[in-house]
Amino acid sequence: MENLRYSKTFIDVEEVNESSAVRRAYSAPPVMAPCLQTPKQFVLHQYEQRRTNLQVSNLQLGSQLLAAEDSVISWQVDLSRGSYGHPNICSRPCILFLFNKCHKHDSCGFCHMPHESKPPCLDKQQRDYLKVLPKVTFLKMLVPFVAKRVEGSELDAAVVLQLLKSEISVRSLSSSAPTVYTPRRIGLVLARMSLAGLVSTACTILPQDRFPKLMKKELERLRKVIRAFNLDTLG
């Protein structure tokens, strides 16, 4: 060791012979384990794993489709009274049936078939706007939406459109209606409505009129025709 000089200190220094001191072991980095797979084997392993996951997902998707198909078949076997004509002229969805609490079965007046989303409806402000309009103007506003539903339906629902046009003709003789303008927000809601929804809207805007009653009777007639056809087919 080099010579050290201590002055005015209470530190005790013990000199150790360097030759007798035990050297501290130097730490070594961990040894990396050799890769068991070559890059090609690793890529093949990843490919096989993804392929297995894809097969499992396809099996799960297939089982879900089969379950959905079975549920649709069960709905068709046990249709409620309000389900006939689904989705164009059926009634509103049955809330109790969604929670498996509807005990009326085929006598239920609401639809037991699955609906994609909540049925569209006008809000209070939109309904109040339509009630202020002349009746002929409101009926003319419904014509293009009813015509689209009738043309896109597999049912013979042309009578509903004929009733609407006849009512417009009769009312136009006694009063002149202004040019029909459908507000954008109201038009978006009416465009999403089914034929039954449009008739229900007419009943809401014209509650004390005979025309909505005629439209509702025609829908009930169509539902009875479909019901009778299904019973004959199953029988």
Tab-separated table of N, CA and C in Angstrom, residues 91-92 110-111 145:
chain	number	residue	atom	x	y	z
A	91	SER	N	-97.045	-6.450	-34.788
A	91	SER	CA	-97.236	-5.492	-33.706
A	91	SER	C	-95.897	-5.132	-33.072
A	92	ARG	N	-95.951	-4.317	-32.040
A	92	ARG	CA	-94.732	-3.935	-31.326
A	92	ARG	C	-94.123	-5.145	-30.623
A	110	PHE	N	-98.725	-8.984	-29.000
A	110	PHE	CA	-97.473	-8.334	-29.373
A	110	PHE	C	-96.553	-9.335	-30.073
A	111	CYS	N	-95.551	-8.798	-30.734
A	111	CYS	CA	-94.677	-9.623	-31.573
A	111	CYS	C	-93.646	-10.356	-30.726
A	145	PHE	N	-93.775	6.996	-48.107
A	145	PHE	CA	-93.265	6.017	-47.148
A	145	PHE	C	-94.128	4.751	-47.136
